[in-house]
Amino acid sequence: MRTAVVVGAGMAGLATAGALARCGWQVVLLERGERVAAPPTALVLWPNGRRALEAIDPEGGWSAIAAPLPDGGVRRPDGQWLVAPRGAGAGPAPAAVHLEDLYDALVAGLGDQVQIRTGFGVTTIRTGRRQRPVVSDGRTEIEADLVVAADGIDSTIRRALAPEAAAVGSGFAAWQAVIPAYRLPELPAEQAAGGETLGAGYRFVSIPLGERAAGHGGVYWVATAAGAPRPEPPATQLALLRRWFAGWHPPVGELLAATHADDLVPQEVRELRPLPRSYGFPSGPGGVVLLGDAAHAMPHHLGQGACLAFEDAATLSSLVTGVAPGAGLCAAIEEYGRLRHPRTTSVVRQTRRMSAVVQARGRLALRARDAALSHMRPRMLPDWTPPE
């Protein structure tokens, strides 16, 4: 029996564990926390992310939990258009999904070949030319043919195998919240459709969720401000957000007014600089791969973090399907890195370009941003198709 250890039970780890189990691997899924729990937020599944999830689990019922998302365009704080909304294009549309629903679907797709062990924080990994990789929490060692590091931007495994990649601040702080439908203000159809607003160093995005999202529907919003994370309690941070975004066009103020302090999820926006030189590390008859934020954490300005993680999982599972430990598995691990590194490098580069757009301040910088944005934005939504 081919064995795999997946470290980290976030979205990337859950998707990968399920994908490996469906192609015949016996999987142990390790989670540092005491339980597998979804953050109380949401995300946008861009077409590449939707294709990846469908490749990972064609029977996953993704359309039942994802609400199609129209293009809401980009505005200035006074409501004037920077980029007007565009109609639906060819192919699958972006969709919004509440993370509670996504986690439920991913957990349901794990099957009987995945053993979940919570309270297991990996502190060391051991590899070598003649031995299978081994992970340990300082008390227990687990050996496997394949180890998947899906343990996030602060990955212990990445620090051991790719120490050149460092987690650094991106110069932004971010706040997220989901307002349940029963607490939403009455909004005109145009405002309820959501959209993005760019100010001088500030950004606000609102995204409508489906009526069934997490059992209550609602609106997901993300606010971004240039600068360091705020140290104040959530209630004080929410008051600051209301002050910073005062006077912005509706429904920005209305959504912030409907938000409660315990809805707020503050976040430091960090990234890996530089990216690891490789995502695949053969060890004995198998090896280790880096996946998701452990491999390519980036600012969320293009909303591609989760989508790229699902691409990683789909690519890895396609490469190791039917492959036995030995030369074939080592070759698959190296091929994974060869396929994923150029792709993620390109998306990270585009994300950093968008960071410069969001950070623009001053009259000349804002004028240049506004002129460039309409040409830049359509090309900054990366496409992808699953490997054959």
XYZ file of C-alpha atoms in Angstrom:
388
model
C 0.000 0.000 0.000
C 1.357 3.418 -0.983
C 1.410 5.754 2.008
C 1.265 9.532 2.253
C 1.369 12.041 5.088
C -0.314 15.383 4.474
C 0.757 18.034 6.980
C -1.889 20.683 7.575
C -5.685 20.305 7.407
C -6.560 23.630 5.851
C -8.116 23.877 2.396
C -4.933 22.765 0.636
C -4.344 19.787 2.918
C -7.950 18.598 2.857
C -8.120 18.814 -0.935
C -4.828 16.956 -1.336
C -5.631 14.225 1.186
C -8.931 13.514 -0.537
C -7.360 13.543 -3.997
C -4.612 11.097 -2.983
C -7.104 8.782 -1.282
C -9.251 8.658 -4.408
C -6.277 7.506 -6.465
C -5.401 4.668 -4.093
C -3.096 6.129 -1.438
C -3.388 5.439 2.271
C -3.238 8.918 3.817
C -2.558 10.299 7.289
C -3.684 13.921 7.606
C -1.943 15.798 10.419
C -3.400 18.946 11.965
C -1.669 21.067 14.596
C -4.944 22.289 16.075
C -7.296 20.264 18.185
C -9.910 20.135 15.437
C -10.371 20.783 11.737
C -12.268 24.074 11.540
C -13.089 26.534 8.776
C -12.320 30.231 9.247
C -15.576 32.257 9.404
C -14.985 33.885 6.015
C -15.439 33.140 2.316
C -13.481 33.187 -0.927
C -13.850 33.566 -4.667
C -13.293 30.480 -6.771
C -11.930 31.771 -10.058
C -12.356 29.508 -13.102
C -8.968 27.866 -12.555
C -9.898 27.004 -8.960
C -13.260 25.584 -10.008
C -11.618 23.438 -12.678
C -9.072 22.194 -10.165
C -11.728 21.191 -7.622
C -13.713 19.402 -10.314
C -10.562 17.551 -11.386
C -9.796 16.597 -7.764
C -13.327 15.363 -7.035
C -15.731 15.272 -9.998
C -18.528 14.112 -7.666
C -17.920 16.851 -5.105
C -21.097 18.799 -5.875
C -19.215 22.104 -6.045
C -21.979 23.901 -7.914
C -24.306 23.326 -4.951
C -22.162 25.404 -2.592
C -20.775 28.040 -4.971
C -22.821 31.071 -6.029
C -21.975 32.493 -9.495
C -20.375 35.907 -9.154
C -21.037 38.638 -11.714
C -18.302 41.125 -12.543
C -18.981 44.077 -10.255
C -16.389 46.354 -11.852
C -14.026 48.752 -10.067
C -14.973 52.184 -8.729
C -13.371 55.187 -7.126
C -14.484 56.053 -3.578
C -16.914 58.620 -5.042
C -18.601 55.875 -7.067
C -17.211 56.784 -10.492
C -16.173 53.819 -12.615
C -12.513 52.943 -13.036
C -13.440 49.718 -14.833
C -17.090 49.190 -15.764
C -18.595 45.713 -15.244
C -18.224 43.304 -18.133
C -20.701 40.659 -19.190
C -20.133 36.953 -18.733
C -17.371 35.502 -20.896
C -16.776 32.014 -22.177
C -16.102 29.198 -19.723
C -17.040 28.848 -16.066
C -17.820 32.035 -14.163
C -16.140 32.949 -10.883
C -18.128 31.860 -7.857
C -18.288 32.814 -4.186
C -18.242 30.104 -1.533
C -18.458 30.275 2.253
C -15.537 28.439 3.852
C -17.831 26.464 6.156
C -19.485 24.948 3.081
C -16.161 24.375 1.343
C -14.611 22.646 4.357
C -17.699 20.465 4.771
C -17.436 19.362 1.139
C -13.700 18.693 1.385
C -14.072 16.689 4.610
C -16.938 14.693 3.096
C -14.645 13.815 0.187
C -11.869 12.324 2.332
C -13.289 8.798 2.414
C -12.162 5.824 4.478
C -8.514 5.877 3.370
C -7.704 9.106 5.234
C -6.844 9.028 8.932
C -7.058 12.455 10.601
C -4.786 13.110 13.581
C -5.339 16.416 15.353
C -3.052 17.976 17.952
C -0.017 16.864 15.928
C 2.297 19.784 15.184
C 5.201 18.703 12.989
C 8.470 20.078 14.355
C 11.044 18.136 12.300
C 11.382 16.294 9.025
C 14.099 13.832 8.118
C 15.037 12.958 4.543
C 17.938 11.196 2.851
C 19.063 9.407 -0.274
C 18.305 5.978 1.159
C 15.332 6.581 3.432
C 11.687 7.452 3.158
C 10.790 10.855 4.587
C 9.914 10.935 8.289
C 7.991 13.656 10.168
C 7.859 14.067 13.926
C 6.189 16.216 16.561
C 9.025 15.530 19.016
C 7.245 12.506 20.477
C 5.999 10.411 17.585
C 7.615 9.715 14.199
C 5.592 8.920 11.069
C 7.263 7.538 7.957
C 5.656 7.526 4.513
C 6.442 7.215 0.816
C 5.192 10.754 0.192
C 5.023 13.761 2.522
C 2.951 16.755 1.437
C 3.738 20.035 3.210
C 0.437 21.933 3.253
C 1.209 23.624 6.568
C 0.929 27.232 5.446
C 3.228 30.203 5.123
C 5.080 29.351 8.347
C 5.692 25.775 7.181
C 8.201 23.908 9.329
C 8.905 21.552 6.447
C 9.633 24.348 3.971
C 12.010 26.026 6.409
C 13.953 22.759 6.644
C 14.065 21.941 2.923
C 13.954 25.405 1.298
C 15.403 27.856 3.850
C 15.982 30.453 1.137
C 12.229 31.261 1.128
C 11.259 33.663 3.910
C 7.829 34.824 5.071
C 7.770 38.639 5.014
C 5.151 41.347 5.361
C 3.633 42.720 2.152
C 3.059 46.222 3.498
C -0.678 45.717 3.956
C -3.163 44.877 6.652
C -6.487 43.284 5.784
C -9.845 42.676 7.416
C -12.513 40.202 6.370
C -16.069 39.577 7.528
C -19.247 37.777 6.531
C -22.506 39.576 7.334
C -25.383 37.081 7.491
C -28.360 37.829 5.296
C -30.743 38.486 8.204
C -28.551 41.411 9.288
C -28.001 42.998 5.880
C -29.440 46.419 5.057
C -31.815 46.723 2.116
C -29.636 47.457 -0.915
C -30.509 48.359 -4.512
C -29.743 45.573 -7.011
C -26.653 47.338 -8.369
C -25.131 47.666 -4.879
C -26.139 44.142 -3.838
C -24.188 42.749 -6.820
C -20.905 43.615 -5.101
C -17.740 45.014 -6.579
C -14.384 46.574 -5.841
C -13.447 50.124 -4.838
C -9.924 51.536 -4.894
C -8.824 54.605 -2.967
C -5.400 56.027 -2.120
C -3.826 53.058 -0.316
C -7.233 51.604 0.597
C -9.379 48.931 -1.043
C -12.834 47.553 -0.312
C -14.377 44.508 -2.008
C -17.895 43.188 -1.364
C -19.081 39.811 -2.618
C -22.649 38.463 -2.368
C -22.935 34.889 -1.144
C -25.636 32.478 -2.211
C -28.858 32.299 -0.218
C -27.791 28.916 1.203
C -24.205 29.859 2.106
C -23.419 28.453 5.566
C -27.166 28.103 6.090
C -27.840 31.838 6.161
C -26.452 33.552 3.040
C -25.120 37.074 3.294
C -22.286 39.256 2.017
C -18.547 38.739 2.329
C -16.330 41.795 2.358
C -12.573 42.434 2.431
C -10.904 45.736 3.311
C -7.221 46.419 2.746
C -5.067 49.292 3.965
C -1.413 50.014 3.371
C 0.615 49.710 6.561
C 1.243 47.345 9.426
C -1.418 45.248 11.198
C -3.303 47.075 13.922
C -2.769 45.966 17.541
C -6.123 47.204 18.882
C -9.064 44.950 19.843
C -11.532 44.079 17.041
C -14.114 46.648 18.188
C -11.523 49.442 17.939
C -10.316 48.190 14.562
C -13.893 48.160 13.259
C -14.323 51.749 14.416
C -11.137 52.670 12.567
C -12.412 51.004 9.385
C -15.661 52.940 9.605
C -13.674 56.154 9.937
C -11.209 55.347 7.125
C -13.986 54.412 4.682
C -16.413 57.174 5.704
C -17.748 58.993 2.662
C -17.123 56.118 0.254
C -19.966 55.323 -2.095
C -22.741 52.935 -0.981
C -22.816 50.191 0.131
C -19.361 50.444 1.789
C -20.563 52.403 4.822
C -23.763 50.387 5.087
C -21.869 47.083 5.148
C -19.410 48.315 7.762
C -22.294 49.599 9.879
C -23.935 46.141 9.720
C -20.716 44.404 10.757
C -20.232 43.354 14.382
C -16.837 43.273 16.062
C -16.976 39.487 16.446
C -17.511 39.167 12.657
C -14.151 40.820 12.009
C -11.150 38.697 10.985
C -7.997 40.885 10.963
C -5.072 39.562 8.942
C -1.494 40.523 8.285
C -0.849 40.203 4.566
C 2.383 38.242 4.128
C 4.160 36.521 1.275
C 7.185 34.361 0.502
C 10.226 36.239 -0.833
C 11.845 34.610 -2.660
C 9.835 31.573 -3.621
C 11.491 28.203 -2.909
C 13.861 27.117 -5.653
C 11.996 23.816 -5.882
C 8.674 22.342 -4.766
C 9.760 18.694 -4.966
C 12.417 16.889 -2.908
C 13.028 13.172 -3.593
C 13.995 11.075 -0.583
C 14.729 7.365 -0.865
C 11.904 5.724 -2.884
C 9.644 8.763 -2.451
C 9.973 12.294 -1.170
C 8.400 15.585 -0.119
C 6.404 18.214 -1.995
C 5.466 21.772 -1.001
C 1.896 22.808 -1.696
C -0.349 25.842 -1.209
C 0.898 28.681 0.991
C 3.827 26.532 2.122
C 5.065 26.780 -1.473
C 3.897 30.134 -2.808
C 2.127 32.342 -0.253
C 1.257 35.702 -1.809
C -0.895 38.768 -1.130
C -4.579 38.123 -1.737
C -5.106 40.970 -4.225
C -5.941 38.571 -7.085
C -7.676 36.045 -4.860
C -5.506 33.232 -6.206
C -4.061 31.640 -3.051
C -6.680 28.907 -2.600
C -7.135 28.450 -6.342
C -3.420 27.783 -6.826
C -3.461 25.347 -3.900
C -6.254 23.400 -5.594
C -4.215 23.448 -8.817
C -1.287 22.007 -6.839
C -3.471 19.216 -5.450
C -4.928 18.356 -8.853
C -1.493 18.307 -10.479
C 0.070 16.174 -7.755
C -2.723 13.599 -7.746
C -2.590 13.282 -11.536
C 1.163 12.660 -11.421
C 1.124 10.016 -8.665
C -1.956 8.088 -9.794
C -0.829 4.500 -10.423
C 2.803 5.307 -9.561
C 4.651 2.987 -7.158
C 7.375 4.064 -4.711
C 10.789 4.001 -6.342
C 12.118 5.677 -9.462
C 8.620 6.413 -10.757
C 7.516 8.268 -7.639
C 10.793 10.214 -7.441
C 10.322 11.257 -11.073
C 6.720 12.310 -10.372
C 7.860 14.455 -7.430
C 10.432 16.208 -9.605
C 7.867 16.658 -12.391
C 5.455 18.251 -9.928
C 8.032 20.931 -9.163
C 8.820 21.383 -12.846
C 5.145 21.967 -13.684
C 4.123 24.091 -10.727
C 7.087 26.428 -10.271
C 6.706 28.440 -13.509
C 2.960 28.665 -13.043
C 3.081 29.967 -9.484
C 5.994 32.295 -10.248
C 3.930 33.920 -12.991
C 0.889 34.408 -10.750
C 3.030 35.788 -7.904
C 4.570 38.272 -10.331
C 1.105 39.455 -11.414
C -0.020 39.672 -7.801
C 2.909 41.931 -6.968
C 1.943 44.175 -9.867
C -1.515 44.427 -8.353
C 0.058 45.238 -4.986
C 1.660 48.272 -6.593
C -1.753 49.317 -7.929
C -3.383 49.010 -4.507
C -0.540 50.917 -2.818
C -0.741 53.891 -5.197
C -0.890 57.243 -3.412
C -0.480 60.820 -4.536
C -2.112 62.533 -7.501
C 0.355 61.424 -10.164
C 0.540 57.843 -8.915
C -3.249 57.564 -8.781
C -3.593 59.009 -12.268
C -1.113 56.459 -13.610
C -2.907 53.668 -11.726
C -6.296 54.627 -13.137
C -4.945 54.762 -16.683
C -3.255 51.374 -16.394
C -5.944 49.498 -14.498
C -8.433 48.966 -17.315
C -5.686 47.460 -19.488
C -4.113 45.423 -16.700
C -7.103 43.871 -14.975
C -8.452 41.481 -17.650
C -4.992 39.966 -18.113
C -4.472 39.485 -14.388
C -6.972 36.639 -14.034
C -4.795 33.606 -14.806
C -6.316 30.656 -16.607
C -5.411 27.018 -16.102
C -6.594 23.606 -17.211
C -5.976 20.337 -15.355
C -3.109 18.150 -16.569
C -4.050 15.161 -18.678
